[in-house]
Amino acid sequence: MDKRNVSDEEIKEALTKYRKIAVVGLSPNPDRPSYGVSHYMKSQGYEITPVRPGNEEILGVQSVESLEKVPGPIEIVDVFRNSDVIPGIVDEAIRVGAKVLWLQEGVTHPVAEEKARKAGLKVFSNLCILKEHARLLRRR
């Protein structure tokens, strides 16, 4: 699903209803897009959990190795990884009961996205969560 197939209302609903984001592929490097996007979302009141092997602290939060290790329920799985690993992430997101699968710009996998939809997840593909939040919901 790309932006042309999702409404602003659907984006607003997901970003208003859900506040806990597991960020798969969050880099500790402030120059990486995943860091900047996650820093912004945290500044907007979202709870961020980095999902990255290595157990390092990123944005003041201890990273975890997998979605299964994220404490508490996961609402949004925000993915900054190559498209070829999306099927495994989708399987894990389904297992942990995530509500939304958000694939960042340049990340798509139509087969895995359809599997996520059939499992009840709302899917946003090839969209930047920061850009969509800033456009539709930014605190003025």
Tab-separated table of N, CA and C in Angstrom:
chain	number	residue	atom	x	y	z
A	1	MET	N	0.856	-1.176	0.000
A	1	MET	CA	0.000	0.000	0.000
A	1	MET	C	0.897	1.233	0.000
A	2	ASP	N	0.779	2.042	-1.008
A	2	ASP	CA	1.540	3.281	-0.977
A	2	ASP	C	0.581	4.424	-0.670
A	3	LYS	N	1.121	5.607	-0.593
A	3	LYS	CA	0.323	6.759	-0.167
A	3	LYS	C	-0.941	6.939	-1.001
A	4	ARG	N	-0.871	6.624	-2.255
A	4	ARG	CA	-2.045	6.803	-3.105
A	4	ARG	C	-3.198	5.886	-2.700
A	5	ASN	N	-2.907	4.836	-1.942
A	5	ASN	CA	-3.947	3.883	-1.561
A	5	ASN	C	-4.342	3.967	-0.092
A	6	VAL	N	-3.897	4.991	0.595
A	6	VAL	CA	-4.236	5.152	2.004
A	6	VAL	C	-4.674	6.605	2.216
A	7	SER	N	-5.699	6.778	3.010
A	7	SER	CA	-6.233	8.129	3.197
A	7	SER	C	-5.546	8.831	4.365
A	8	ASP	N	-5.611	10.148	4.325
A	8	ASP	CA	-5.102	10.931	5.452
A	8	ASP	C	-5.825	10.548	6.736
A	9	GLU	N	-7.103	10.229	6.638
A	9	GLU	CA	-7.879	9.855	7.825
A	9	GLU	C	-7.335	8.569	8.441
A	10	GLU	N	-6.963	7.603	7.587
A	10	GLU	CA	-6.395	6.339	8.099
A	10	GLU	C	-5.063	6.592	8.807
A	11	ILE	N	-4.240	7.446	8.241
A	11	ILE	CA	-2.949	7.775	8.853
A	11	ILE	C	-3.178	8.476	10.185
A	12	LYS	N	-4.059	9.485	10.185
A	12	LYS	CA	-4.345	10.222	11.419
A	12	LYS	C	-4.897	9.306	12.502
A	13	GLU	N	-5.780	8.412	12.122
A	13	GLU	CA	-6.357	7.492	13.102
A	13	GLU	C	-5.271	6.629	13.745
A	14	ALA	N	-4.385	6.057	12.924
A	14	ALA	CA	-3.325	5.192	13.460
A	14	ALA	C	-2.377	5.973	14.363
A	15	LEU	N	-1.996	7.177	13.936
A	15	LEU	CA	-1.029	7.955	14.713
A	15	LEU	C	-1.647	8.626	15.937
A	16	THR	N	-2.958	8.700	15.992
A	16	THR	CA	-3.641	9.250	17.162
A	16	THR	C	-3.968	8.144	18.157
A	17	LYS	N	-4.422	7.021	17.658
A	17	LYS	CA	-4.860	5.921	18.510
A	17	LYS	C	-3.694	5.197	19.173
A	18	TYR	N	-2.598	5.034	18.440
A	18	TYR	CA	-1.473	4.237	18.931
A	18	TYR	C	-0.281	5.122	19.266
A	19	ARG	N	0.331	4.884	20.435
A	19	ARG	CA	1.421	5.742	20.916
A	19	ARG	C	2.712	4.986	21.208
A	20	LYS	N	2.699	3.667	21.111
A	20	LYS	CA	3.876	2.857	21.432
A	20	LYS	C	4.454	2.279	20.141
A	21	ILE	N	5.700	2.673	19.841
A	21	ILE	CA	6.328	2.292	18.571
A	21	ILE	C	7.585	1.469	18.824
A	22	ALA	N	7.625	0.286	18.242
A	22	ALA	CA	8.844	-0.518	18.207
A	22	ALA	C	9.525	-0.215	16.880
A	23	VAL	N	10.745	0.319	16.936
A	23	VAL	CA	11.444	0.732	15.720
A	23	VAL	C	12.492	-0.320	15.365
A	24	VAL	N	12.203	-1.078	14.315
A	24	VAL	CA	13.100	-2.140	13.868
A	24	VAL	C	14.168	-1.520	12.976
A	25	GLY	N	15.430	-1.666	13.405
A	25	GLY	CA	16.531	-1.093	12.639
A	25	GLY	C	16.905	0.306	13.078
A	26	LEU	N	16.526	0.697	14.287
A	26	LEU	CA	16.877	2.034	14.794
A	26	LEU	C	18.383	2.110	15.028
A	27	SER	N	19.038	3.030	14.367
A	27	SER	CA	20.480	3.198	14.472
A	27	SER	C	20.838	4.136	15.625
A	28	PRO	N	21.956	3.857	16.316
A	28	PRO	CA	22.429	4.781	17.350
A	28	PRO	C	23.138	6.000	16.753
A	29	ASN	N	23.342	6.015	15.437
A	29	ASN	CA	24.031	7.094	14.753
A	29	ASN	C	23.056	8.241	14.470
A	30	PRO	N	23.281	9.412	15.092
A	30	PRO	CA	22.366	10.546	14.887
A	30	PRO	C	22.242	11.011	13.439
A	31	ASP	N	23.175	10.623	12.587
A	31	ASP	CA	23.119	11.018	11.175
A	31	ASP	C	22.217	10.115	10.332
A	32	ARG	N	21.753	9.003	10.894
A	32	ARG	CA	20.914	8.062	10.152
A	32	ARG	C	19.442	8.488	10.227
A	33	PRO	N	18.692	8.286	9.138
A	33	PRO	CA	17.273	8.646	9.140
A	33	PRO	C	16.482	8.007	10.283
A	34	SER	N	16.769	6.753	10.605
A	34	SER	CA	16.001	6.089	11.662
A	34	SER	C	16.141	6.812	12.997
A	35	TYR	N	17.308	7.349	13.261
A	35	TYR	CA	17.542	8.082	14.514
A	35	TYR	C	16.739	9.388	14.519
A	36	GLY	N	16.842	10.150	13.436
A	36	GLY	CA	16.136	11.431	13.365
A	36	GLY	C	14.628	11.265	13.429
A	37	VAL	N	14.114	10.285	12.714
A	37	VAL	CA	12.670	10.040	12.713
A	37	VAL	C	12.215	9.627	14.115
A	38	SER	N	12.948	8.719	14.742
A	38	SER	CA	12.562	8.242	16.071
A	38	SER	C	12.692	9.337	17.117
A	39	HIS	N	13.723	10.166	16.997
A	39	HIS	CA	13.881	11.299	17.915
A	39	HIS	C	12.677	12.236	17.802
A	40	TYR	N	12.265	12.521	16.588
A	40	TYR	CA	11.092	13.372	16.367
A	40	TYR	C	9.844	12.747	16.996
A	41	MET	N	9.601	11.471	16.709
A	41	MET	CA	8.392	10.827	17.219
A	41	MET	C	8.401	10.815	18.747
A	42	LYS	N	9.560	10.587	19.349
A	42	LYS	CA	9.672	10.628	20.813
A	42	LYS	C	9.346	12.041	21.315
A	43	SER	N	9.823	13.064	20.603
A	43	SER	CA	9.559	14.452	21.007
A	43	SER	C	8.075	14.799	20.901
A	44	GLN	N	7.331	14.021	20.119
A	44	GLN	CA	5.902	14.249	19.947
A	44	GLN	C	5.070	13.407	20.922
A	45	GLY	N	5.745	12.743	21.869
A	45	GLY	CA	5.044	12.021	22.921
A	45	GLY	C	4.863	10.534	22.709
A	46	TYR	N	5.470	9.994	21.652
A	46	TYR	CA	5.382	8.555	21.412
A	46	TYR	C	6.432	7.832	22.242
A	47	GLU	N	6.095	6.627	22.680
A	47	GLU	CA	7.044	5.777	23.394
A	47	GLU	C	7.790	4.951	22.351
A	48	ILE	N	9.099	5.084	22.327
A	48	ILE	CA	9.934	4.422	21.329
A	48	ILE	C	10.715	3.285	21.985
A	49	THR	N	10.701	2.112	21.364
A	49	THR	CA	11.560	1.004	21.780
A	49	THR	C	12.423	0.613	20.587
A	50	PRO	N	13.763	0.764	20.711
A	50	PRO	CA	14.642	0.347	19.627
A	50	PRO	C	14.716	-1.177	19.538
A	51	VAL	N	14.560	-1.712	18.335
A	51	VAL	CA	14.699	-3.143	18.103
A	51	VAL	C	15.934	-3.304	17.222
A	52	ARG	N	17.025	-3.733	17.877
A	52	ARG	CA	18.316	-3.806	17.207
A	52	ARG	C	19.236	-4.709	18.014
A	53	PRO	N	19.835	-5.698	17.385
A	53	PRO	CA	20.799	-6.527	18.114
A	53	PRO	C	21.948	-5.672	18.652
A	54	GLY	N	22.451	-6.038	19.803
A	54	GLY	CA	23.586	-5.310	20.363
A	54	GLY	C	23.302	-4.735	21.729
A	55	ASN	N	22.025	-4.677	22.108
A	55	ASN	CA	21.645	-4.238	23.441
A	55	ASN	C	22.202	-2.882	23.841
A	56	GLU	N	22.299	-1.972	22.899
A	56	GLU	CA	22.794	-0.646	23.245
A	56	GLU	C	21.636	0.286	23.567
A	57	GLU	N	21.966	1.386	24.232
A	57	GLU	CA	20.953	2.390	24.537
A	57	GLU	C	20.894	3.379	23.380
A	58	ILE	N	19.691	3.622	22.904
A	58	ILE	CA	19.476	4.565	21.811
A	58	ILE	C	18.334	5.481	22.232
A	59	LEU	N	18.547	6.781	22.122
A	59	LEU	CA	17.548	7.777	22.524
A	59	LEU	C	17.119	7.573	23.984
A	60	GLY	N	18.064	7.131	24.802
A	60	GLY	CA	17.785	6.961	26.221
A	60	GLY	C	17.016	5.704	26.565
A	61	VAL	N	16.855	4.801	25.601
A	61	VAL	CA	16.086	3.574	25.818
A	61	VAL	C	16.965	2.380	25.443
A	62	GLN	N	16.959	1.364	26.300
A	62	GLN	CA	17.715	0.141	26.008
A	62	GLN	C	17.094	-0.571	24.814
A	63	SER	N	17.927	-0.909	23.835
A	63	SER	CA	17.407	-1.634	22.679
A	63	SER	C	17.181	-3.098	23.043
A	64	VAL	N	16.306	-3.735	22.290
A	64	VAL	CA	16.017	-5.159	22.458
A	64	VAL	C	16.327	-5.861	21.138
A	65	GLU	N	16.542	-7.173	21.210
A	65	GLU	CA	16.982	-7.914	20.029
A	65	GLU	C	15.865	-8.271	19.058
A	66	SER	N	14.625	-8.311	19.542
A	66	SER	CA	13.519	-8.722	18.672
A	66	SER	C	12.215	-8.110	19.175
A	67	LEU	N	11.191	-8.166	18.338
A	67	LEU	CA	9.881	-7.664	18.752
A	67	LEU	C	9.366	-8.439	19.962
A	68	GLU	N	9.699	-9.719	20.037
A	68	GLU	CA	9.246	-10.534	21.167
A	68	GLU	C	9.826	-10.066	22.497
A	69	LYS	N	10.929	-9.317	22.458
A	69	LYS	CA	11.575	-8.835	23.691
A	69	LYS	C	11.102	-7.432	24.098
A	70	VAL	N	10.255	-6.819	23.292
A	70	VAL	CA	9.740	-5.483	23.628
A	70	VAL	C	8.817	-5.627	24.838
A	71	PRO	N	9.055	-4.838	25.889
A	71	PRO	CA	8.187	-4.941	27.069
A	71	PRO	C	6.783	-4.406	26.777
A	72	GLY	N	5.792	-5.136	27.218
A	72	GLY	CA	4.405	-4.699	27.051
A	72	GLY	C	3.924	-4.848	25.625
A	73	PRO	N	2.683	-4.449	25.389
A	73	PRO	CA	2.108	-4.597	24.045
A	73	PRO	C	2.766	-3.647	23.039
A	74	ILE	N	2.835	-4.103	21.800
A	74	ILE	CA	3.373	-3.293	20.707
A	74	ILE	C	2.192	-2.803	19.883
A	75	GLU	N	2.187	-1.517	19.602
A	75	GLU	CA	1.112	-0.967	18.779
A	75	GLU	C	1.576	-0.782	17.331
A	76	ILE	N	2.659	-0.041	17.144
A	76	ILE	CA	3.180	0.229	15.800
A	76	ILE	C	4.560	-0.399	15.669
A	77	VAL	N	4.763	-1.150	14.599
A	77	VAL	CA	6.086	-1.643	14.248
A	77	VAL	C	6.554	-0.782	13.078
A	78	ASP	N	7.549	0.060	13.334
A	78	ASP	CA	8.091	0.982	12.333
A	78	ASP	C	9.398	0.386	11.830
A	79	VAL	N	9.493	0.137	10.522
A	79	VAL	CA	10.607	-0.650	9.996
A	79	VAL	C	11.551	0.183	9.125
A	80	PHE	N	12.819	0.189	9.546
A	80	PHE	CA	13.925	0.787	8.796
A	80	PHE	C	14.895	-0.336	8.413
A	81	ARG	N	14.442	-1.266	7.612
A	81	ARG	CA	15.282	-2.383	7.171
A	81	ARG	C	15.043	-2.593	5.688
A	82	ASN	N	15.892	-3.386	5.069
A	82	ASN	CA	15.733	-3.690	3.645
A	82	ASN	C	14.467	-4.517	3.422
A	83	SER	N	13.870	-4.311	2.285
A	83	SER	CA	12.614	-4.980	1.956
A	83	SER	C	12.701	-6.499	2.025
A	84	ASP	N	13.880	-7.074	1.753
A	84	ASP	CA	13.987	-8.536	1.728
A	84	ASP	C	13.807	-9.190	3.092
A	85	VAL	N	13.912	-8.446	4.181
A	85	VAL	CA	13.721	-9.036	5.519
A	85	VAL	C	12.309	-8.811	6.063
A	86	ILE	N	11.463	-8.153	5.302
A	86	ILE	CA	10.111	-7.829	5.769
A	86	ILE	C	9.277	-9.071	6.100
A	87	PRO	N	9.337	-10.160	5.331
A	87	PRO	CA	8.508	-11.322	5.693
A	87	PRO	C	8.742	-11.807	7.131
A	88	GLY	N	9.984	-11.884	7.555
A	88	GLY	CA	10.272	-12.315	8.924
A	88	GLY	C	9.766	-11.328	9.958
A	89	ILE	N	9.879	-10.047	9.662
A	89	ILE	CA	9.381	-9.014	10.578
A	89	ILE	C	7.859	-9.091	10.677
A	90	VAL	N	7.207	-9.314	9.549
A	90	VAL	CA	5.744	-9.455	9.549
A	90	VAL	C	5.327	-10.650	10.399
A	91	ASP	N	5.997	-11.771	10.237
A	91	ASP	CA	5.670	-12.953	11.047
A	91	ASP	C	5.784	-12.638	12.533
A	92	GLU	N	6.849	-11.951	12.894
A	92	GLU	CA	7.072	-11.595	14.304
A	92	GLU	C	6.019	-10.584	14.780
A	93	ALA	N	5.704	-9.595	13.940
A	93	ALA	CA	4.691	-8.597	14.303
A	93	ALA	C	3.332	-9.260	14.541
A	94	ILE	N	3.000	-10.242	13.726
A	94	ILE	CA	1.743	-10.978	13.906
A	94	ILE	C	1.777	-11.745	15.231
A	95	ARG	N	2.890	-12.430	15.494
A	95	ARG	CA	3.016	-13.212	16.734
A	95	ARG	C	2.851	-12.359	17.987
A	96	VAL	N	3.376	-11.131	17.969
A	96	VAL	CA	3.316	-10.288	19.176
A	96	VAL	C	2.038	-9.454	19.244
A	97	GLY	N	1.188	-9.557	18.239
A	97	GLY	CA	-0.090	-8.852	18.280
A	97	GLY	C	-0.023	-7.367	17.974
A	98	ALA	N	0.936	-6.962	17.154
A	98	ALA	CA	1.038	-5.550	16.768
A	98	ALA	C	-0.236	-5.125	16.031
A	99	LYS	N	-0.524	-3.839	16.081
A	99	LYS	CA	-1.717	-3.296	15.431
A	99	LYS	C	-1.424	-2.682	14.067
A	100	VAL	N	-0.212	-2.102	13.921
A	100	VAL	CA	0.150	-1.371	12.709
A	100	VAL	C	1.541	-1.809	12.261
A	101	LEU	N	1.689	-2.023	10.962
A	101	LEU	CA	2.997	-2.239	10.345
A	101	LEU	C	3.277	-1.005	9.502
A	102	TRP	N	4.351	-0.295	9.843
A	102	TRP	CA	4.699	0.926	9.115
A	102	TRP	C	6.052	0.700	8.456
A	103	LEU	N	6.062	0.642	7.128
A	103	LEU	CA	7.289	0.469	6.375
A	103	LEU	C	7.724	1.826	5.843
A	104	GLN	N	8.918	2.226	6.211
A	104	GLN	CA	9.422	3.555	5.868
A	104	GLN	C	9.638	3.706	4.362
A	105	GLU	N	9.934	4.913	3.925
A	105	GLU	CA	10.145	5.194	2.508
A	105	GLU	C	11.178	4.240	1.926
A	106	GLY	N	10.855	3.669	0.779
A	106	GLY	CA	11.748	2.758	0.100
A	106	GLY	C	11.616	1.313	0.563
A	107	VAL	N	10.775	1.059	1.553
A	107	VAL	CA	10.609	-0.294	2.080
A	107	VAL	C	9.217	-0.800	1.704
A	108	THR	N	9.193	-1.873	0.929
A	108	THR	CA	7.928	-2.489	0.528
A	108	THR	C	8.134	-3.994	0.365
A	109	HIS	N	7.081	-4.725	0.542
A	109	HIS	CA	7.083	-6.168	0.251
A	109	HIS	C	5.617	-6.575	0.129
A	110	PRO	N	5.050	-6.471	-1.090
A	110	PRO	CA	3.608	-6.682	-1.270
A	110	PRO	C	3.071	-7.989	-0.685
A	111	VAL	N	3.792	-9.079	-0.821
A	111	VAL	CA	3.300	-10.366	-0.312
A	111	VAL	C	3.227	-10.338	1.217
A	112	ALA	N	4.289	-9.871	1.860
A	112	ALA	CA	4.297	-9.792	3.326
A	112	ALA	C	3.274	-8.772	3.827
A	113	GLU	N	3.115	-7.677	3.101
A	113	GLU	CA	2.125	-6.668	3.497
A	113	GLU	C	0.720	-7.269	3.475
A	114	GLU	N	0.419	-8.050	2.448
A	114	GLU	CA	-0.899	-8.679	2.354
A	114	GLU	C	-1.093	-9.681	3.493
A	115	LYS	N	-0.066	-10.410	3.836
A	115	LYS	CA	-0.136	-11.347	4.965
A	115	LYS	C	-0.447	-10.588	6.255
A	116	ALA	N	0.203	-9.440	6.440
A	116	ALA	CA	-0.048	-8.622	7.633
A	116	ALA	C	-1.494	-8.131	7.656
A	117	ARG	N	-1.976	-7.659	6.520
A	117	ARG	CA	-3.371	-7.190	6.444
A	117	ARG	C	-4.344	-8.305	6.794
A	118	LYS	N	-4.107	-9.501	6.225
A	118	LYS	CA	-4.995	-10.637	6.485
A	118	LYS	C	-4.973	-11.034	7.953
A	119	ALA	N	-3.877	-10.737	8.651
A	119	ALA	CA	-3.767	-11.036	10.088
A	119	ALA	C	-4.350	-9.915	10.943
A	120	GLY	N	-4.858	-8.856	10.285
A	120	GLY	CA	-5.526	-7.789	11.019
A	120	GLY	C	-4.699	-6.549	11.279
A	121	LEU	N	-3.485	-6.478	10.769
A	121	LEU	CA	-2.676	-5.280	10.958
A	121	LEU	C	-3.039	-4.229	9.913
A	122	LYS	N	-2.993	-2.985	10.325
A	122	LYS	CA	-3.097	-1.873	9.384
A	122	LYS	C	-1.700	-1.694	8.803
A	123	VAL	N	-1.589	-1.591	7.493
A	123	VAL	CA	-0.278	-1.524	6.844
A	123	VAL	C	-0.112	-0.196	6.114
A	124	PHE	N	1.003	0.456	6.417
A	124	PHE	CA	1.416	1.657	5.695
A	124	PHE	C	2.781	1.340	5.107
A	125	SER	N	2.914	1.468	3.802
A	125	SER	CA	4.125	1.049	3.109
A	125	SER	C	4.717	2.204	2.317
A	126	ASN	N	6.060	2.275	2.344
A	126	ASN	CA	6.777	3.284	1.571
A	126	ASN	C	6.366	4.704	1.960
A	127	LEU	N	6.147	4.896	3.268
A	127	LEU	CA	5.773	6.208	3.803
A	127	LEU	C	6.645	6.539	5.008
A	128	CYS	N	7.042	7.779	5.132
A	128	CYS	CA	7.804	8.223	6.299
A	128	CYS	C	6.842	8.638	7.409
A	129	ILE	N	6.954	7.975	8.551
A	129	ILE	CA	6.067	8.266	9.684
A	129	ILE	C	6.251	9.704	10.180
A	130	LEU	N	7.478	10.218	10.141
A	130	LEU	CA	7.729	11.602	10.549
A	130	LEU	C	7.028	12.572	9.603
A	131	LYS	N	7.213	12.383	8.317
A	131	LYS	CA	6.604	13.301	7.344
A	131	LYS	C	5.084	13.292	7.457
A	132	GLU	N	4.517	12.109	7.632
A	132	GLU	CA	3.060	12.018	7.724
A	132	GLU	C	2.570	12.637	9.035
A	133	HIS	N	3.274	12.393	10.123
A	133	HIS	CA	2.885	13.006	11.397
A	133	HIS	C	2.995	14.523	11.320
A	134	ALA	N	4.117	14.999	10.794
A	134	ALA	CA	4.323	16.453	10.700
A	134	ALA	C	3.259	17.109	9.828
A	135	ARG	N	2.899	16.436	8.744
A	135	ARG	CA	1.921	16.989	7.805
A	135	ARG	C	0.519	17.017	8.412
A	136	LEU	N	0.177	15.987	9.182
A	136	LEU	CA	-1.212	15.829	9.632
A	136	LEU	C	-1.453	16.155	11.103
A	137	LEU	N	-0.443	15.994	11.953
A	137	LEU	CA	-0.703	16.064	13.399
A	137	LEU	C	0.285	16.891	14.208
A	138	ARG	N	1.283	17.454	13.610
A	138	ARG	CA	2.295	18.149	14.387
A	138	ARG	C	1.691	19.151	15.344
A	139	ARG	N	2.186	19.120	16.572
A	139	ARG	CA	1.754	20.127	17.553
A	139	ARG	C	2.253	21.474	17.095
A	140	ARG	N	1.366	22.403	16.992
A	140	ARG	CA	1.750	23.728	16.470
A	140	ARG	C	2.181	24.634	17.584
